[in-house]
Amino acid sequence: MDQQLQQEGYFGEFGGSFVPPELQEVLNYLSEQFYKFRDDPEFKEELRYYLREYVGRENPLTYVERLSKAWGGPKIYLKREDLNHTGAHKINNAIGQILLAKRMGAKRIIAETGAGQHGVATATACAMFNMDCVIYMGAEDTRRQALNVFRMELLGATVVPVHNGQGRLKDAVDAALDDLVRNYKNTFYLLGSAVGPHPFPTMVKHFQAIISEESKLQIMEKEGRLPDAVVACAGGGSNAIGAFAHYIDEPTVRLIGVEPDQAPSLTQGVPSIIHGFKCLVLLDEEGQPKKTYSIAAGLDYPGIGPEHSHLKVTGRAEYATVTNEEVLEAFQELSRTEGIIPALESAHAVAYAKKLASTMSQDQIIIVNLSGRGDKDVEQVYQMLK
Ligand SMILES: *Cc1c(COP(=O)(O)O)cnc(C)c1O
């Protein structure tokens, strides 16, 4: 069985698990428990209950008529992850993993966070399920994101600043993994994106696949057919893999992931191992993961989920980049045209959809995954535009 689980952690040459033996044992146990509960009817029912009553699912698939007309091409639909409780898709995964943690008897949840969005989603879910919550965050990041630190503390979490290394996300991940190895008996590591060693990418996809499960039914109901393209932004790749999941076996649907042109892991990365798994990684001249910079904190990651790496090299999905200027324009255009302020991350998908729309005809359909709302970004955009 171990052999088989190990195999399931691969997407072509990507994925797998490259970690010390003590951590591997913990991950093997986690895989086993995940596969056991994933298909358990009671677990599924409980997950559905919380997604409905707490997250607010299903969320709409909104036809944005004015934007479609303004772009002059295909019909544009937005999948409204921005309307979830806490304002983004991250809560889908946080609730799923915390329910698994409960089944596994964990009393304590740990997580890493960069800009703080995953930390906030985790702290929220922990508050609701009355779990102890420890969030590791690079010391440098705690200074830059003081308000998110306060948010997590309000929600009852303990935020631990990590001073090792550069005091950034990578160092927070290392600290969380360290904690897990020491405390695995009562602790669950709630990872925030479709990255990391097996089983995390498979597990995060499973909990985010609700996005395309819903959108597929919704588009069939509204249009009686599948979309021609699904567009999503890609940081670690969790909202994108969730938005793609139920279309991967539908060859007529183009799948397009969008990255910042300053962190183009999929467009320019090479196969390499980071954070315990193999994926396409942006490397610098010394062969180290490159320091990326994005105006959208959630997209600021030099790697990408292993399944996206595989979808890219096999050609099933396409990956594109947009510039900061295009993102800022899309941010404003969607706000002005439809009264929907997107997260800066999601504005990457909107910006690319605009370019794509100009190559398509009016009888075609694009679904854009609106991964989150932009309230968190309004002040930053104000500063940038000033
Ligand atoms: C975190 C975040 C992202 C990027 O993460 P993925 O794992 O690539 O989805 C995108 N959009 C929003 C709103 C986010 O909060």
Short mmCIF file of N, CA and C in Angstrom, two decimals, residues 48-188:
data_model
loop_
_atom_site.label_atom_id
_atom_site.label_comp_id
_atom_site.label_asym_id
_atom_site.label_seq_id
_atom_site.Cartn_x
_atom_site.Cartn_y
_atom_site.Cartn_z
N ARG A 48 -19.89 18.98 3.52
CA ARG A 48 -20.95 19.69 2.78
C ARG A 48 -21.71 20.66 3.70
N TYR A 49 -21.97 20.17 4.91
CA TYR A 49 -22.70 20.99 5.87
C TYR A 49 -21.96 22.30 6.14
N TYR A 50 -20.67 22.20 6.47
CA TYR A 50 -19.91 23.42 6.80
C TYR A 50 -19.66 24.30 5.59
N LEU A 51 -19.49 23.69 4.43
CA LEU A 51 -19.32 24.52 3.23
C LEU A 51 -20.58 25.33 2.98
N ARG A 52 -21.72 24.74 3.25
CA ARG A 52 -22.98 25.45 3.02
C ARG A 52 -23.25 26.47 4.13
N GLU A 53 -23.20 26.04 5.38
CA GLU A 53 -23.66 26.87 6.49
C GLU A 53 -22.63 27.90 6.94
N TYR A 54 -21.36 27.62 6.72
CA TYR A 54 -20.33 28.52 7.25
C TYR A 54 -19.61 29.28 6.13
N VAL A 55 -19.27 28.57 5.07
CA VAL A 55 -18.56 29.23 3.96
C VAL A 55 -19.54 29.99 3.07
N GLY A 56 -20.79 29.46 2.98
CA GLY A 56 -21.79 30.11 2.14
C GLY A 56 -21.88 29.53 0.73
N ARG A 57 -21.48 28.28 0.54
CA ARG A 57 -21.56 27.65 -0.78
C ARG A 57 -22.98 27.12 -0.98
N GLU A 58 -23.45 26.93 -2.30
CA GLU A 58 -22.61 27.24 -3.41
C GLU A 58 -22.60 28.73 -3.67
N ASN A 59 -21.51 29.22 -4.20
CA ASN A 59 -21.47 30.62 -4.59
C ASN A 59 -21.85 30.73 -6.06
N PRO A 60 -22.26 31.93 -6.54
CA PRO A 60 -22.78 32.03 -7.90
C PRO A 60 -21.71 31.91 -8.99
N LEU A 61 -22.19 31.58 -10.17
CA LEU A 61 -21.41 31.75 -11.40
C LEU A 61 -22.09 32.90 -12.12
N THR A 62 -21.49 34.09 -11.99
CA THR A 62 -22.17 35.30 -12.45
C THR A 62 -21.82 35.64 -13.90
N TYR A 63 -22.84 35.80 -14.73
CA TYR A 63 -22.61 36.30 -16.09
C TYR A 63 -22.40 37.82 -16.00
N VAL A 64 -21.24 38.31 -16.41
CA VAL A 64 -20.99 39.76 -16.34
C VAL A 64 -21.19 40.35 -17.73
N GLU A 65 -22.42 40.81 -17.93
CA GLU A 65 -22.85 41.22 -19.26
C GLU A 65 -22.15 42.49 -19.73
N ARG A 66 -22.03 43.45 -18.82
CA ARG A 66 -21.43 44.72 -19.24
C ARG A 66 -19.97 44.54 -19.60
N LEU A 67 -19.26 43.74 -18.80
CA LEU A 67 -17.85 43.50 -19.10
C LEU A 67 -17.72 42.72 -20.42
N SER A 68 -18.57 41.73 -20.62
CA SER A 68 -18.53 40.95 -21.87
C SER A 68 -18.73 41.88 -23.06
N LYS A 69 -19.71 42.79 -22.95
CA LYS A 69 -19.99 43.72 -24.06
C LYS A 69 -18.80 44.65 -24.27
N ALA A 70 -18.24 45.14 -23.15
CA ALA A 70 -17.12 46.09 -23.26
C ALA A 70 -15.93 45.43 -23.97
N TRP A 71 -15.74 44.15 -23.72
CA TRP A 71 -14.61 43.46 -24.36
C TRP A 71 -14.95 43.00 -25.78
N GLY A 72 -16.24 42.97 -26.09
CA GLY A 72 -16.67 42.73 -27.47
C GLY A 72 -16.56 41.30 -27.96
N GLY A 73 -16.23 40.37 -27.08
CA GLY A 73 -16.03 38.99 -27.54
C GLY A 73 -16.97 38.02 -26.85
N PRO A 74 -16.43 36.94 -26.29
CA PRO A 74 -17.23 35.87 -25.70
C PRO A 74 -17.98 36.30 -24.44
N LYS A 75 -18.91 35.45 -24.02
CA LYS A 75 -19.59 35.67 -22.74
C LYS A 75 -18.62 35.37 -21.62
N ILE A 76 -18.52 36.30 -20.65
CA ILE A 76 -17.64 36.11 -19.51
C ILE A 76 -18.48 35.75 -18.27
N TYR A 77 -18.13 34.67 -17.65
CA TYR A 77 -18.73 34.28 -16.38
C TYR A 77 -17.67 34.32 -15.29
N LEU A 78 -18.04 34.80 -14.10
CA LEU A 78 -17.12 34.80 -12.96
C LEU A 78 -17.57 33.78 -11.93
N LYS A 79 -16.64 32.90 -11.52
CA LYS A 79 -16.95 32.00 -10.41
C LYS A 79 -16.58 32.75 -9.14
N ARG A 80 -17.58 32.92 -8.25
CA ARG A 80 -17.49 33.93 -7.21
C ARG A 80 -16.92 33.41 -5.88
N GLU A 81 -15.68 32.99 -5.90
CA GLU A 81 -15.02 32.60 -4.65
C GLU A 81 -14.85 33.82 -3.72
N ASP A 82 -14.93 35.01 -4.32
CA ASP A 82 -14.84 36.24 -3.52
C ASP A 82 -15.98 36.37 -2.52
N LEU A 83 -17.09 35.65 -2.78
CA LEU A 83 -18.25 35.77 -1.89
C LEU A 83 -18.20 34.79 -0.72
N ASN A 84 -17.20 33.92 -0.67
CA ASN A 84 -17.07 33.01 0.48
C ASN A 84 -16.80 33.80 1.76
N HIS A 85 -17.18 33.21 2.89
CA HIS A 85 -16.75 33.73 4.18
C HIS A 85 -15.23 33.88 4.18
N THR A 86 -14.74 34.98 4.68
CA THR A 86 -13.33 35.40 4.69
C THR A 86 -12.83 35.85 3.31
N GLY A 87 -13.69 35.81 2.29
CA GLY A 87 -13.39 36.53 1.07
C GLY A 87 -12.51 35.88 0.04
N ALA A 88 -12.27 34.58 0.12
CA ALA A 88 -11.46 33.92 -0.90
C ALA A 88 -11.66 32.41 -0.84
N HIS A 89 -10.99 31.72 -1.76
CA HIS A 89 -11.13 30.26 -1.86
C HIS A 89 -10.41 29.52 -0.75
N LYS A 90 -9.48 30.17 -0.03
CA LYS A 90 -8.63 29.44 0.91
C LYS A 90 -9.42 28.73 2.00
N ILE A 91 -10.58 29.26 2.35
CA ILE A 91 -11.39 28.67 3.41
C ILE A 91 -11.90 27.27 3.03
N ASN A 92 -12.09 26.99 1.73
CA ASN A 92 -12.55 25.65 1.30
C ASN A 92 -11.58 24.58 1.81
N ASN A 93 -10.30 24.85 1.60
CA ASN A 93 -9.24 23.93 1.99
C ASN A 93 -9.07 23.89 3.51
N ALA A 94 -9.17 25.06 4.14
CA ALA A 94 -8.98 25.11 5.60
C ALA A 94 -10.05 24.27 6.30
N ILE A 95 -11.30 24.41 5.86
CA ILE A 95 -12.39 23.63 6.48
C ILE A 95 -12.19 22.14 6.22
N GLY A 96 -11.85 21.78 4.99
CA GLY A 96 -11.65 20.37 4.65
C GLY A 96 -10.57 19.74 5.51
N GLN A 97 -9.42 20.41 5.59
CA GLN A 97 -8.31 19.82 6.34
C GLN A 97 -8.60 19.78 7.84
N ILE A 98 -9.32 20.78 8.34
CA ILE A 98 -9.57 20.79 9.78
C ILE A 98 -10.55 19.68 10.16
N LEU A 99 -11.48 19.38 9.28
CA LEU A 99 -12.39 18.26 9.55
C LEU A 99 -11.61 16.94 9.56
N LEU A 100 -10.63 16.83 8.67
CA LEU A 100 -9.78 15.64 8.66
C LEU A 100 -8.96 15.59 9.95
N ALA A 101 -8.42 16.73 10.37
CA ALA A 101 -7.63 16.80 11.60
C ALA A 101 -8.46 16.32 12.80
N LYS A 102 -9.71 16.76 12.83
CA LYS A 102 -10.61 16.35 13.91
C LYS A 102 -10.78 14.84 13.93
N ARG A 103 -11.02 14.27 12.74
CA ARG A 103 -11.18 12.81 12.64
C ARG A 103 -9.92 12.08 13.10
N MET A 104 -8.78 12.71 12.86
CA MET A 104 -7.51 12.09 13.24
C MET A 104 -7.18 12.31 14.71
N GLY A 105 -8.05 13.03 15.42
CA GLY A 105 -7.85 13.24 16.85
C GLY A 105 -6.88 14.35 17.20
N ALA A 106 -6.53 15.21 16.25
CA ALA A 106 -5.61 16.31 16.54
C ALA A 106 -6.30 17.36 17.40
N LYS A 107 -5.53 17.98 18.31
CA LYS A 107 -6.08 19.03 19.17
C LYS A 107 -5.49 20.37 18.79
N ARG A 108 -4.47 20.31 17.95
CA ARG A 108 -3.66 21.50 17.72
C ARG A 108 -3.40 21.58 16.22
N ILE A 109 -3.63 22.78 15.65
CA ILE A 109 -3.40 23.00 14.23
C ILE A 109 -2.22 23.96 14.08
N ILE A 110 -1.31 23.64 13.17
CA ILE A 110 -0.26 24.60 12.84
C ILE A 110 -0.33 24.91 11.35
N ALA A 111 0.15 26.09 10.98
CA ALA A 111 0.18 26.46 9.56
C ALA A 111 1.28 27.48 9.34
N GLU A 112 1.69 27.60 8.08
CA GLU A 112 2.63 28.64 7.68
C GLU A 112 1.82 29.72 6.99
N THR A 113 2.33 30.93 7.01
CA THR A 113 1.68 31.95 6.18
C THR A 113 2.72 32.96 5.71
N GLY A 114 2.51 33.49 4.50
CA GLY A 114 3.41 34.50 3.95
C GLY A 114 2.82 35.87 4.24
N ALA A 115 1.89 36.27 3.40
CA ALA A 115 1.24 37.57 3.59
C ALA A 115 0.20 37.53 4.69
N GLY A 116 -0.22 36.33 5.07
CA GLY A 116 -1.18 36.22 6.16
C GLY A 116 -2.54 35.68 5.76
N GLN A 117 -2.81 35.56 4.45
CA GLN A 117 -4.16 35.15 4.03
C GLN A 117 -4.48 33.71 4.46
N HIS A 118 -3.53 32.82 4.27
CA HIS A 118 -3.78 31.43 4.69
C HIS A 118 -3.82 31.35 6.22
N GLY A 119 -3.00 32.15 6.89
CA GLY A 119 -3.04 32.18 8.35
C GLY A 119 -4.40 32.62 8.85
N VAL A 120 -4.98 33.60 8.20
CA VAL A 120 -6.29 34.09 8.62
C VAL A 120 -7.37 33.03 8.36
N ALA A 121 -7.32 32.37 7.21
CA ALA A 121 -8.31 31.32 6.91
C ALA A 121 -8.19 30.18 7.93
N THR A 122 -6.95 29.82 8.27
CA THR A 122 -6.73 28.74 9.24
C THR A 122 -7.21 29.15 10.63
N ALA A 123 -6.85 30.37 11.04
CA ALA A 123 -7.26 30.85 12.36
C ALA A 123 -8.79 30.92 12.46
N THR A 124 -9.44 31.29 11.37
CA THR A 124 -10.90 31.36 11.33
C THR A 124 -11.50 29.98 11.58
N ALA A 125 -11.01 29.00 10.81
CA ALA A 125 -11.54 27.64 10.93
C ALA A 125 -11.25 27.07 12.32
N CYS A 126 -10.07 27.40 12.88
CA CYS A 126 -9.72 26.91 14.22
C CYS A 126 -10.64 27.51 15.28
N ALA A 127 -10.98 28.79 15.12
CA ALA A 127 -11.88 29.43 16.08
C ALA A 127 -13.22 28.69 16.07
N MET A 128 -13.71 28.41 14.87
CA MET A 128 -15.01 27.79 14.73
C MET A 128 -15.03 26.38 15.30
N PHE A 129 -13.91 25.66 15.13
CA PHE A 129 -13.86 24.27 15.62
C PHE A 129 -13.17 24.14 16.97
N ASN A 130 -12.89 25.28 17.61
CA ASN A 130 -12.29 25.28 18.94
C ASN A 130 -10.99 24.45 19.00
N MET A 131 -10.09 24.73 18.07
CA MET A 131 -8.80 24.05 18.04
C MET A 131 -7.70 25.05 18.41
N ASP A 132 -6.66 24.58 19.09
CA ASP A 132 -5.50 25.44 19.31
C ASP A 132 -4.86 25.72 17.96
N CYS A 133 -4.40 26.95 17.77
CA CYS A 133 -3.90 27.33 16.46
C CYS A 133 -2.58 28.09 16.58
N VAL A 134 -1.55 27.58 15.95
CA VAL A 134 -0.24 28.26 15.93
C VAL A 134 0.14 28.54 14.49
N ILE A 135 0.38 29.81 14.18
CA ILE A 135 0.73 30.19 12.81
C ILE A 135 2.19 30.66 12.78
N TYR A 136 2.99 30.00 11.95
CA TYR A 136 4.38 30.42 11.76
C TYR A 136 4.44 31.42 10.61
N MET A 137 5.15 32.51 10.90
CA MET A 137 5.22 33.58 9.90
C MET A 137 6.62 34.18 9.97
N GLY A 138 7.25 34.38 8.81
CA GLY A 138 8.56 35.00 8.78
C GLY A 138 8.54 36.32 9.54
N ALA A 139 9.61 36.60 10.32
CA ALA A 139 9.64 37.82 11.14
C ALA A 139 9.47 39.06 10.27
N GLU A 140 10.13 39.02 9.12
CA GLU A 140 10.03 40.15 8.19
C GLU A 140 8.56 40.34 7.74
N ASP A 141 7.89 39.21 7.46
CA ASP A 141 6.49 39.27 7.02
C ASP A 141 5.57 39.78 8.14
N THR A 142 5.88 39.44 9.40
CA THR A 142 5.01 39.92 10.49
C THR A 142 5.06 41.44 10.59
N ARG A 143 6.21 42.02 10.22
CA ARG A 143 6.32 43.48 10.24
C ARG A 143 5.54 44.10 9.09
N ARG A 144 5.67 43.48 7.89
CA ARG A 144 5.00 44.05 6.72
C ARG A 144 3.48 43.85 6.78
N GLN A 145 3.03 42.82 7.52
CA GLN A 145 1.61 42.48 7.52
C GLN A 145 1.04 42.54 8.93
N ALA A 146 1.35 43.64 9.63
CA ALA A 146 0.97 43.73 11.04
C ALA A 146 -0.54 43.57 11.24
N LEU A 147 -1.32 44.08 10.32
CA LEU A 147 -2.78 44.02 10.48
C LEU A 147 -3.28 42.57 10.40
N ASN A 148 -2.68 41.77 9.51
CA ASN A 148 -3.08 40.36 9.43
C ASN A 148 -2.65 39.59 10.68
N VAL A 149 -1.52 39.98 11.27
CA VAL A 149 -1.10 39.36 12.54
C VAL A 149 -2.17 39.63 13.59
N PHE A 150 -2.62 40.88 13.65
CA PHE A 150 -3.66 41.25 14.62
C PHE A 150 -4.96 40.46 14.35
N ARG A 151 -5.31 40.33 13.07
CA ARG A 151 -6.51 39.57 12.70
C ARG A 151 -6.44 38.14 13.24
N MET A 152 -5.28 37.49 13.00
CA MET A 152 -5.13 36.11 13.46
C MET A 152 -5.22 36.04 14.98
N GLU A 153 -4.64 37.05 15.66
CA GLU A 153 -4.69 37.05 17.12
C GLU A 153 -6.11 37.27 17.62
N LEU A 154 -6.84 38.16 16.93
CA LEU A 154 -8.25 38.37 17.28
C LEU A 154 -9.03 37.06 17.22
N LEU A 155 -8.66 36.23 16.24
CA LEU A 155 -9.35 34.95 16.02
C LEU A 155 -8.85 33.88 16.99
N GLY A 156 -7.93 34.27 17.87
CA GLY A 156 -7.49 33.35 18.92
C GLY A 156 -6.23 32.57 18.60
N ALA A 157 -5.57 32.88 17.48
CA ALA A 157 -4.36 32.14 17.11
C ALA A 157 -3.12 32.75 17.77
N THR A 158 -2.08 31.92 17.93
CA THR A 158 -0.78 32.41 18.35
C THR A 158 0.09 32.54 17.11
N VAL A 159 0.60 33.73 16.87
CA VAL A 159 1.47 33.93 15.70
C VAL A 159 2.92 33.90 16.17
N VAL A 160 3.70 32.98 15.60
CA VAL A 160 5.11 32.85 15.99
C VAL A 160 6.00 33.44 14.89
N PRO A 161 6.68 34.55 15.17
CA PRO A 161 7.58 35.11 14.15
C PRO A 161 8.82 34.23 14.02
N VAL A 162 9.22 33.92 12.79
CA VAL A 162 10.38 33.06 12.55
C VAL A 162 11.55 33.94 12.12
N HIS A 163 12.63 33.89 12.95
CA HIS A 163 13.77 34.77 12.69
C HIS A 163 14.86 34.11 11.85
N ASN A 164 14.76 32.77 11.69
CA ASN A 164 15.79 32.07 10.90
C ASN A 164 15.80 32.57 9.46
N GLY A 165 16.93 32.33 8.79
CA GLY A 165 17.03 32.62 7.35
C GLY A 165 16.73 34.08 7.06
N GLN A 166 15.88 34.28 6.05
CA GLN A 166 15.53 35.66 5.67
C GLN A 166 14.27 36.13 6.37
N GLY A 167 13.71 35.27 7.23
CA GLY A 167 12.47 35.65 7.90
C GLY A 167 11.31 35.79 6.92
N ARG A 168 11.26 34.84 5.95
CA ARG A 168 10.19 34.88 4.94
C ARG A 168 9.43 33.55 4.95
N LEU A 169 8.57 33.39 3.93
CA LEU A 169 7.69 32.23 3.87
C LEU A 169 8.43 30.89 3.98
N LYS A 170 9.54 30.76 3.26
CA LYS A 170 10.28 29.50 3.25
C LYS A 170 10.69 29.11 4.68
N ASP A 171 11.12 30.10 5.45
CA ASP A 171 11.58 29.85 6.81
C ASP A 171 10.39 29.47 7.71
N ALA A 172 9.24 30.05 7.41
CA ALA A 172 8.02 29.70 8.15
C ALA A 172 7.62 28.26 7.86
N VAL A 173 7.75 27.82 6.60
CA VAL A 173 7.43 26.43 6.23
C VAL A 173 8.36 25.49 7.00
N ASP A 174 9.68 25.80 7.02
CA ASP A 174 10.63 24.94 7.73
C ASP A 174 10.28 24.84 9.21
N ALA A 175 9.92 25.96 9.82
CA ALA A 175 9.58 25.96 11.25
C ALA A 175 8.33 25.12 11.51
N ALA A 176 7.35 25.21 10.60
CA ALA A 176 6.12 24.44 10.77
C ALA A 176 6.41 22.94 10.64
N LEU A 177 7.25 22.57 9.67
CA LEU A 177 7.58 21.15 9.48
C LEU A 177 8.33 20.59 10.69
N ASP A 178 9.21 21.42 11.25
CA ASP A 178 9.93 21.06 12.47
C ASP A 178 8.99 20.76 13.61
N ASP A 179 8.04 21.66 13.79
CA ASP A 179 7.02 21.52 14.83
C ASP A 179 6.24 20.21 14.61
N LEU A 180 5.88 19.95 13.35
CA LEU A 180 5.09 18.76 13.05
C LEU A 180 5.84 17.49 13.45
N VAL A 181 7.12 17.43 13.11
CA VAL A 181 7.90 16.23 13.42
C VAL A 181 7.96 16.04 14.94
N ARG A 182 8.09 17.13 15.69
CA ARG A 182 8.18 17.03 17.15
C ARG A 182 6.84 16.68 17.79
N ASN A 183 5.74 17.16 17.19
CA ASN A 183 4.44 17.07 17.88
C ASN A 183 3.35 16.32 17.11
N TYR A 184 3.76 15.48 16.15
CA TYR A 184 2.76 14.89 15.25
C TYR A 184 1.65 14.13 15.96
N LYS A 185 1.89 13.71 17.21
CA LYS A 185 0.87 12.90 17.89
C LYS A 185 -0.42 13.67 18.14
N ASN A 186 -0.29 14.98 18.41
CA ASN A 186 -1.52 15.75 18.65
C ASN A 186 -1.70 16.93 17.69
N THR A 187 -0.79 17.02 16.69
CA THR A 187 -0.76 18.23 15.84
C THR A 187 -1.00 17.91 14.38
N PHE A 188 -1.75 18.77 13.71
CA PHE A 188 -2.02 18.64 12.28
C PHE A 188 -1.47 19.86 11.57
#
